[in-house]
Coordinates of C-alpha atoms in Angstrom, one line a residue:
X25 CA 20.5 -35.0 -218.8
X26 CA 17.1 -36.3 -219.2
X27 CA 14.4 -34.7 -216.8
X28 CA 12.7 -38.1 -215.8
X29 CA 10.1 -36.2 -213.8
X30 CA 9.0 -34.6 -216.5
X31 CA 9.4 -37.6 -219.3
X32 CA 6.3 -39.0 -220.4
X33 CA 6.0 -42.5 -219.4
X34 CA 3.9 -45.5 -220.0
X35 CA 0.9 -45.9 -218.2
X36 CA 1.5 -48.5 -215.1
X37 CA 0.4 -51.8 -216.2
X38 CA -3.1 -53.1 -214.5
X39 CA -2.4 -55.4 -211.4
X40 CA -4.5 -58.3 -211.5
X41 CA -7.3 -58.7 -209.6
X42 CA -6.5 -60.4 -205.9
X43 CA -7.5 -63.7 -206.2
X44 CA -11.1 -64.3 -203.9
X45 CA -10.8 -66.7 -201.0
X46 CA -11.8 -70.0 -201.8
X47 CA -14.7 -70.8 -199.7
X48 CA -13.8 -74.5 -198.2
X49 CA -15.6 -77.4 -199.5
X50 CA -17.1 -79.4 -197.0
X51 CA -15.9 -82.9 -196.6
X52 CA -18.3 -85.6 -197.3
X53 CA -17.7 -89.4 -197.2
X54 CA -20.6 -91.5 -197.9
X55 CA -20.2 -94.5 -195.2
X56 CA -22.4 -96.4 -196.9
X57 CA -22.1 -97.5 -200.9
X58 CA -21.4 -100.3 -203.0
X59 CA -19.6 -101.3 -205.4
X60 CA -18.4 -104.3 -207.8
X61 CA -14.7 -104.7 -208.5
X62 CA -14.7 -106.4 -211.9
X63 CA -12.8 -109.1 -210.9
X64 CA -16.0 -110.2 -208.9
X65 CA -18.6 -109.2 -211.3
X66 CA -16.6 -111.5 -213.6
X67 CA -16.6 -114.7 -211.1
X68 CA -20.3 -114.1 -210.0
X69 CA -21.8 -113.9 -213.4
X70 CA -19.9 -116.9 -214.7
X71 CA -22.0 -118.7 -211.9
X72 CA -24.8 -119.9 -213.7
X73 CA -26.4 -122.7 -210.8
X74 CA -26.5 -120.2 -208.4
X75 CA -30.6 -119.1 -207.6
X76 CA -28.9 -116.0 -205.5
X77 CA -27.7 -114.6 -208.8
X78 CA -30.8 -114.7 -210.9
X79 CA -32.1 -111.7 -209.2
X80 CA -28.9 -109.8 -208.7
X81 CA -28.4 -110.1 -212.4
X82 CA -31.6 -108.8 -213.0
X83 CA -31.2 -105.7 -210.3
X84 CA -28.1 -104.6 -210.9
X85 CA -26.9 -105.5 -215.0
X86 CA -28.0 -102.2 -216.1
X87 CA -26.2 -99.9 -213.3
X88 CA -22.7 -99.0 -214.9
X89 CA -21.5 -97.6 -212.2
X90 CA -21.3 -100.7 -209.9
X91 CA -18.4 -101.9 -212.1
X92 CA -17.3 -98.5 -214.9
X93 CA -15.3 -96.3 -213.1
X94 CA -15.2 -93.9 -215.2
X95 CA -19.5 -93.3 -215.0
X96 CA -19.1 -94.0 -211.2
X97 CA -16.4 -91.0 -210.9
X98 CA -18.8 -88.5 -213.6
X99 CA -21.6 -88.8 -211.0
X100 CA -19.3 -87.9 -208.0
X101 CA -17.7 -84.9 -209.7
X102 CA -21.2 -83.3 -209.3
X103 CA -20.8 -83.5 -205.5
X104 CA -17.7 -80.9 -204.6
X105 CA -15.4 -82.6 -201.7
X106 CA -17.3 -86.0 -202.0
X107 CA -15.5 -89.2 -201.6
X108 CA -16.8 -92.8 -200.3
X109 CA -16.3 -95.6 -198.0
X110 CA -17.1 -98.8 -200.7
X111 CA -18.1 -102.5 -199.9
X112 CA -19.2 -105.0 -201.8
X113 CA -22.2 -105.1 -203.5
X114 CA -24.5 -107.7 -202.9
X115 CA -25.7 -110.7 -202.9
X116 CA -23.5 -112.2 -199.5
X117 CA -20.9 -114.1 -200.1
X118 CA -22.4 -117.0 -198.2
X119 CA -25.4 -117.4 -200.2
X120 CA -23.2 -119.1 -203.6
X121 CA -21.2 -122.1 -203.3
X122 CA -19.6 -124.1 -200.8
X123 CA -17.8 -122.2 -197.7
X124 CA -14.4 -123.0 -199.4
X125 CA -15.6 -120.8 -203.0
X126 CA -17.1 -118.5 -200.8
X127 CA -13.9 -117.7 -198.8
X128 CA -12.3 -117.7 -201.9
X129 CA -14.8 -114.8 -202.9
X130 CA -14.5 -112.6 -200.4
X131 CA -10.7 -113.1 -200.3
X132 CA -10.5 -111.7 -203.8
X133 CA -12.8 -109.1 -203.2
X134 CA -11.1 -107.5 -200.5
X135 CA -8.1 -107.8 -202.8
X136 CA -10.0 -105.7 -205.5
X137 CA -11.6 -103.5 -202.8
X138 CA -8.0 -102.7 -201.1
X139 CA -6.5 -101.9 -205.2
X140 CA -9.0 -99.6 -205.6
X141 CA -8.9 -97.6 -202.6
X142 CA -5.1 -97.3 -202.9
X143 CA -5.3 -96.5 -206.9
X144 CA -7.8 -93.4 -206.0
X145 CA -7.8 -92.4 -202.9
X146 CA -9.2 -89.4 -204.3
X147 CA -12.4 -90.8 -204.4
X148 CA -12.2 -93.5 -201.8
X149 CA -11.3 -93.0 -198.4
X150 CA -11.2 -96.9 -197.6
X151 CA -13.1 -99.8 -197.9
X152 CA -15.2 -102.3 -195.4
X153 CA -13.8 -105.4 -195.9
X154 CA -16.4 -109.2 -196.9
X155 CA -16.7 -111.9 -195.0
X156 CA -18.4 -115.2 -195.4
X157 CA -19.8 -116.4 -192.5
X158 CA -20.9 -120.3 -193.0
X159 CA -16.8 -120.5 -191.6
X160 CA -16.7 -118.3 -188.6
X161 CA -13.0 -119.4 -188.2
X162 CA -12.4 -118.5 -192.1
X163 CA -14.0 -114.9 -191.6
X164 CA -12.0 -114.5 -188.4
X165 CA -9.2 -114.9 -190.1
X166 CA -10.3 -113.2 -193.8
X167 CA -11.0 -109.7 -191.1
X168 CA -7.8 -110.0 -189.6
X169 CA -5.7 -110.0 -192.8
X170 CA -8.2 -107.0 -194.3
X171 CA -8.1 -104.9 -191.7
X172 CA -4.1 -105.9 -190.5
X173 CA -2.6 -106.2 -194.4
X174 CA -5.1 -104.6 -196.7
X175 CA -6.2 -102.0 -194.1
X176 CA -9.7 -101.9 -194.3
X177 CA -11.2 -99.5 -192.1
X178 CA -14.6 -102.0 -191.2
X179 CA -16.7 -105.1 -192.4
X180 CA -19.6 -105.4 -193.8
X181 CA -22.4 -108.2 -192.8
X182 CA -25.8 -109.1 -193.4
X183 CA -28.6 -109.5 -191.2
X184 CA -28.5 -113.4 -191.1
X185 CA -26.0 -116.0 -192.8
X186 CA -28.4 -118.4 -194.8
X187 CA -31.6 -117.8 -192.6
X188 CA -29.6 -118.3 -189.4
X189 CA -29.8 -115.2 -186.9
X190 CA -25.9 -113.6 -186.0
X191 CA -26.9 -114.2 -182.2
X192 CA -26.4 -118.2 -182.1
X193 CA -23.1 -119.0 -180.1
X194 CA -21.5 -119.9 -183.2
X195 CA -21.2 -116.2 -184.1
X196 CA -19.2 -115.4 -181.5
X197 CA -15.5 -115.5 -182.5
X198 CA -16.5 -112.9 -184.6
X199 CA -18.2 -110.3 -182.4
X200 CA -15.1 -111.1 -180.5
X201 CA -12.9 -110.3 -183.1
X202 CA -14.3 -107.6 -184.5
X203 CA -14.5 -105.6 -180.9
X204 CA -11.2 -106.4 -180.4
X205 CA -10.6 -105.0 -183.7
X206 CA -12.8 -102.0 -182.8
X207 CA -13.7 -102.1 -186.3
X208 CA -17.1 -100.3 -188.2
X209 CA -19.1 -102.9 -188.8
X210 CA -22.3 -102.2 -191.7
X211 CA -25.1 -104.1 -191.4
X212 CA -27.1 -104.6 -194.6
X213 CA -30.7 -106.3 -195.0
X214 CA -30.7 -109.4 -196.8
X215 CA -34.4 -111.1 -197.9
X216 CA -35.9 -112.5 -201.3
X217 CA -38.8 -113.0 -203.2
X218 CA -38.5 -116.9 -201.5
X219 CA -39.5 -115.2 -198.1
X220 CA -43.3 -114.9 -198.1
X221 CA -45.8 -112.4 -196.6
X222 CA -48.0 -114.6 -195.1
X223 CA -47.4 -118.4 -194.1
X224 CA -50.0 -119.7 -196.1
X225 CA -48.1 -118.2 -198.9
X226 CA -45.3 -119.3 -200.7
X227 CA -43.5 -116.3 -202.1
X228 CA -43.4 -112.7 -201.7
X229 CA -45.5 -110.2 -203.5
X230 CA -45.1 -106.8 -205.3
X231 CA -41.6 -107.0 -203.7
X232 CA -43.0 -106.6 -200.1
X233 CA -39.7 -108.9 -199.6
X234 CA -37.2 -106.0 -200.6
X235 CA -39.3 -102.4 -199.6
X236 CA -40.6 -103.5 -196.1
X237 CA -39.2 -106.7 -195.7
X238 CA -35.3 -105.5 -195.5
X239 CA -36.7 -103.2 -193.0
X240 CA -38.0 -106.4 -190.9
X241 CA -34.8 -107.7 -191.3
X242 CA -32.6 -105.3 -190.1
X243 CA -34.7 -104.5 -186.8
X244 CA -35.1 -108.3 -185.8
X245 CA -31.1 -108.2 -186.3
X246 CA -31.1 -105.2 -184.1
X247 CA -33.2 -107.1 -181.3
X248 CA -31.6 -110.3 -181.5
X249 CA -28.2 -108.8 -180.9
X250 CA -29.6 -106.7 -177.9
X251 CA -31.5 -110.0 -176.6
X252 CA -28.9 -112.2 -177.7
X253 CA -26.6 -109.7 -175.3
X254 CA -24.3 -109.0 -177.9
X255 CA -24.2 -105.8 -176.7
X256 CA -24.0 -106.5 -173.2
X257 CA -20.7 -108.4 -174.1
X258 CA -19.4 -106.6 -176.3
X259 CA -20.1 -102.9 -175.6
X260 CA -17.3 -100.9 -177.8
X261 CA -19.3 -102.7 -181.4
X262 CA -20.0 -99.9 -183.5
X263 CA -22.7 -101.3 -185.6
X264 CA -24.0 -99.0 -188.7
X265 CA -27.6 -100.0 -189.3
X266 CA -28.6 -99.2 -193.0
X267 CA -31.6 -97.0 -193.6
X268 CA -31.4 -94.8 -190.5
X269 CA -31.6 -97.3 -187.9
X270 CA -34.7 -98.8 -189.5
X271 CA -38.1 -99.5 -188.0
X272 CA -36.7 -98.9 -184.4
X273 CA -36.3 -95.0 -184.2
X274 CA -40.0 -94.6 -185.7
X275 CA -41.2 -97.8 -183.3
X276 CA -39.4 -96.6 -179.9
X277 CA -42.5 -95.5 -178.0
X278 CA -43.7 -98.9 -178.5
X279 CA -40.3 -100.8 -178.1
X280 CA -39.5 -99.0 -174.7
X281 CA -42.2 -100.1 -172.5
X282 CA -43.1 -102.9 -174.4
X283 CA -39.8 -104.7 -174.1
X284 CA -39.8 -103.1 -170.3
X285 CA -42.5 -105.8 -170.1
X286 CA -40.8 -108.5 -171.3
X287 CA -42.4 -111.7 -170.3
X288 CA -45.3 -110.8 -167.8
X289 CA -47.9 -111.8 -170.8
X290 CA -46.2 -115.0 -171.7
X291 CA -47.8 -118.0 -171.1
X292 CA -45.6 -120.5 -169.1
X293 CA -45.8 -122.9 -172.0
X294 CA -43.8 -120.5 -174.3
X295 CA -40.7 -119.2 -171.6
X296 CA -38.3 -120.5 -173.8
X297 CA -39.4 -118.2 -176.1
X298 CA -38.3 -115.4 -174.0
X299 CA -35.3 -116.7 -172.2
X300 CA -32.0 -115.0 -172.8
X301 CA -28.1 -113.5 -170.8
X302 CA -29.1 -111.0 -168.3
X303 CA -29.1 -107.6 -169.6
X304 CA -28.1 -105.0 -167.2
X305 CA -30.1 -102.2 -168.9
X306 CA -33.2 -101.5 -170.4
X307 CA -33.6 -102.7 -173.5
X308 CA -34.3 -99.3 -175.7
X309 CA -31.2 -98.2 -173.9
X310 CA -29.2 -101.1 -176.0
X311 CA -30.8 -99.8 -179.1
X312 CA -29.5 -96.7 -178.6
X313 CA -26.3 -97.8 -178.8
X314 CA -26.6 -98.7 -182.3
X315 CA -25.5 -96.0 -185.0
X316 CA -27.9 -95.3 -188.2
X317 CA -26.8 -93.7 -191.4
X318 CA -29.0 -91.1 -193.8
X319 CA -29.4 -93.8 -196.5
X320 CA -33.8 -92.8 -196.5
X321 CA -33.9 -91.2 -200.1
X322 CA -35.3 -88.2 -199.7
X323 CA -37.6 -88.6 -196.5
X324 CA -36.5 -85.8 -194.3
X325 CA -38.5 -86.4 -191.6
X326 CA -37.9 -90.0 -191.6
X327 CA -34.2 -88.9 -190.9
X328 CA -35.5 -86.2 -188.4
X329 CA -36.6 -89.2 -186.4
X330 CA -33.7 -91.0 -186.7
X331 CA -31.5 -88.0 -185.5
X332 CA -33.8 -87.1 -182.1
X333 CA -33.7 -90.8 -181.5
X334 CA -30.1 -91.8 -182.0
X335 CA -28.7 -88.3 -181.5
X336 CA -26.2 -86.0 -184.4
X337 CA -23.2 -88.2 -182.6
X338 CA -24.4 -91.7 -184.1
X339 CA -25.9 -90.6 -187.2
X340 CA -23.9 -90.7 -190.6
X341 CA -24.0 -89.8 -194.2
X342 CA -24.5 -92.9 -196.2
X343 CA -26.4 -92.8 -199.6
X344 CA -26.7 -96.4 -200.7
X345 CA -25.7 -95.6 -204.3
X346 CA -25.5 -96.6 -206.5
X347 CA -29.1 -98.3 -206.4
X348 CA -31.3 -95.0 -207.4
X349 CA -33.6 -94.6 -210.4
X350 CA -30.8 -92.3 -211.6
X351 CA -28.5 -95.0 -211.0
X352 CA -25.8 -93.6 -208.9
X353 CA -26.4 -90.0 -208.4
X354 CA -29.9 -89.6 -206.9
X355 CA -29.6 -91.2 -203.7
X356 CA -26.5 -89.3 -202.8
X357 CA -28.2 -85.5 -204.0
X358 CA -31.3 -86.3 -201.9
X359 CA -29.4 -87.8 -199.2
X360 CA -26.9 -84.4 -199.1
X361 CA -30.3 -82.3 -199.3
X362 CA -31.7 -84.0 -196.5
X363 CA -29.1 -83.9 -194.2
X364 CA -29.2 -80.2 -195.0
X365 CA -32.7 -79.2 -194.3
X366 CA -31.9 -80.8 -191.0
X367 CA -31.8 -78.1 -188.1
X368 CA -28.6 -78.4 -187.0
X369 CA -25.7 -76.7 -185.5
X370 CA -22.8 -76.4 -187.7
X371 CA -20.4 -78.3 -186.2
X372 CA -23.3 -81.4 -186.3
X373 CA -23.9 -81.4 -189.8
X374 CA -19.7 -81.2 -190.3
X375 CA -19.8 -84.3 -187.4
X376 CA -22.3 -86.2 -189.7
X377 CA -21.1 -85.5 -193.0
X378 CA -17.6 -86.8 -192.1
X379 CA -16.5 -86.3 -188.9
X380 CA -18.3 -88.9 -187.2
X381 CA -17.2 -91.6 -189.4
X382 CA -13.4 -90.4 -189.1
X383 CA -14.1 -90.5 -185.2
X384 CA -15.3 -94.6 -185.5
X385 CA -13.0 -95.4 -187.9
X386 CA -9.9 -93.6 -185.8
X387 CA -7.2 -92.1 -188.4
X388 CA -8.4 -95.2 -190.7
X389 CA -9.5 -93.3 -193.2
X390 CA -7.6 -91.8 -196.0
X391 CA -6.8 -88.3 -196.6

């Protein structure tokens, strides 16, 4: 009988290692990027009478990742638990063709935008769905069958439709609509070269159109909806202002009191250019009810401002990409680094990063 105790034996084999705890990745969705289905950049570059083309050929033919989704998808693996919200690119809808081709436009690009998102949800968490606005009825209706059939989570919009300010009464089926909806809705500048500096001029220079002029743009948007009483209407919009709320934040010492004043300098010749619906608030207290994203490219203390005026709960992650030197990349690094040289608490940046968008868009979003 064989002694085991005393048999020699094999030494015990080596247990591996416990596995380390994977640290979680923290969620980022970036509410505010674009993209170009290729279906789209197919129809607009076929469009060869167009002016609003000419320049968007220019600015954008030589970013891949607008339109290859295989470079768009390289630059986001560098970002660990980074996914987007996409709209489409510029230029609006309304300023090519007729209202009929431009229905048609933004009818297929939802299409494209809603195929996407459900093809990689991995990298898109929805979409905010085009609309062309020379047919208010039209883009009632285009929202309704995005948001009801394709389910977009939002729309997008520019600051006027064709030099025409979103506050005339014709707007209004649509701020309607898209409260009821209680969709996001973006809001992204929209100027040319064709808009001078100066009115003895005839065009813009050195681009003043595109660096400060889209920041004109989308402040006069913000005060014509607060004047307008857009937002005395319709209280529940949840309007994204590209480029962290824009001039306003930076401005607010000067907008509070100087809107409390509101026509007590005007001469009586010039009321009408004051008179508006009754607001029942101060008018800084309407812009405060905007929400900004971090889309400043690497200005922290532009986005410091923006976050002590707004407040963390309005404030989200948005990188604009992919329109960065880098082209696609950049903005979205420096827009990560900024939000996190921030002073924050934790569960602020967390709100900003993501949860703040999941909180506007309400279980839209996908997981």
């Amino acid at each position: 009988m064989t002694d085991h105790a005393s048999t020699p034996t094999a030494p015990a084999p080596r247990r591996a290692a416990a596995a380390r705890p994977q640290q979680p990745v923290d969620e980022k969705i970036d509410a505010f990027c674009h993209i170009l289905p290729r279906t789209c950049a197919d129809r607009l570059f076929a469009l060869d009478d167009v002016p609003a083309l000419a320049n968007l050929r220019r600015r954008v033919m030589d970013i891949p990742a607008l339109v290859d989704l295989d470079v768009r998808f390289r630059q986001m693996d560098e970002f660990p638990g980074y996914r987007q919200l996409i709209n489409l690119a510029a230029p609006p809808a309304e300023d090519f063709g007729t209202p009929r081709s431009a229905a048609h436009y933004v009818r297929m690009a939802n299409d494209a935008l809603a195929d996407l998102t459900a093809r990689h949800p991995d990298r898109f968490a929805g979409f905010c769905a085009a609309v062309a606005l020379t047919d208010v009825d039209a883009a009632v209706a285009e929202l309704d069958r995005a948001v009801g059939e394709l389910g977009a989570v939002g729309v997008q919009i520019y600051t006027h439709v064709r030099g025409h300010s979103l506050d005339e009464h014709r707007f209004a089926p649509f701020w309607a609509r898209a409260a009821e909806l209680d969709v996001l809705v973006q809001v992204h500048p929209c100027r040319n070269a064709t808009w001078p500096d100066y009115p003895a001029e005839q065009r813009s220079r050195y681009e003043i159109w595109w660096t400060l002029g889209w920041e004109y743009d989308l402040s006069a948007f913000m005060a014509r909806v607060v004047f307008g009483g857009i937002l005395e209407r319709h209280p529940s919009l949840k309007l994204l202002i590209h480029h962290g709320g824009s001039m306003i934040p930076h401005f607010s010492g000067r907008i509070g009191p100087g809107w409390d004043q509101l026509g007590s300098r005007t001469p009586p010749d010039q009321q009408a250019d004051i008179e508006g619906p009754p607001l029942s608030k101060r008018p800084l207290d309407y812009f405060r009810m905007f929400y900004a994203d971090t889309a400043l490219f690497g200005a922290p203390h532009a986005l410091r401002c923006a976050l002590e005026f707004f407040g963390p709960e309005r404030v989200l992650f948005a990188s604009d990409s992919p329109y960065d030197p880098e082209k696609g990349p950049g903005y979205v690094r420096s827009s990560i680094a900024d939000v996190n040289r921030m002073d924050l608490a934790p569960h602020e940046r967390t709100a900003i990063f993501a949860g703040n968008l999941r909180r506007l868009t309400a279980g839209r979003l996908l997981d």
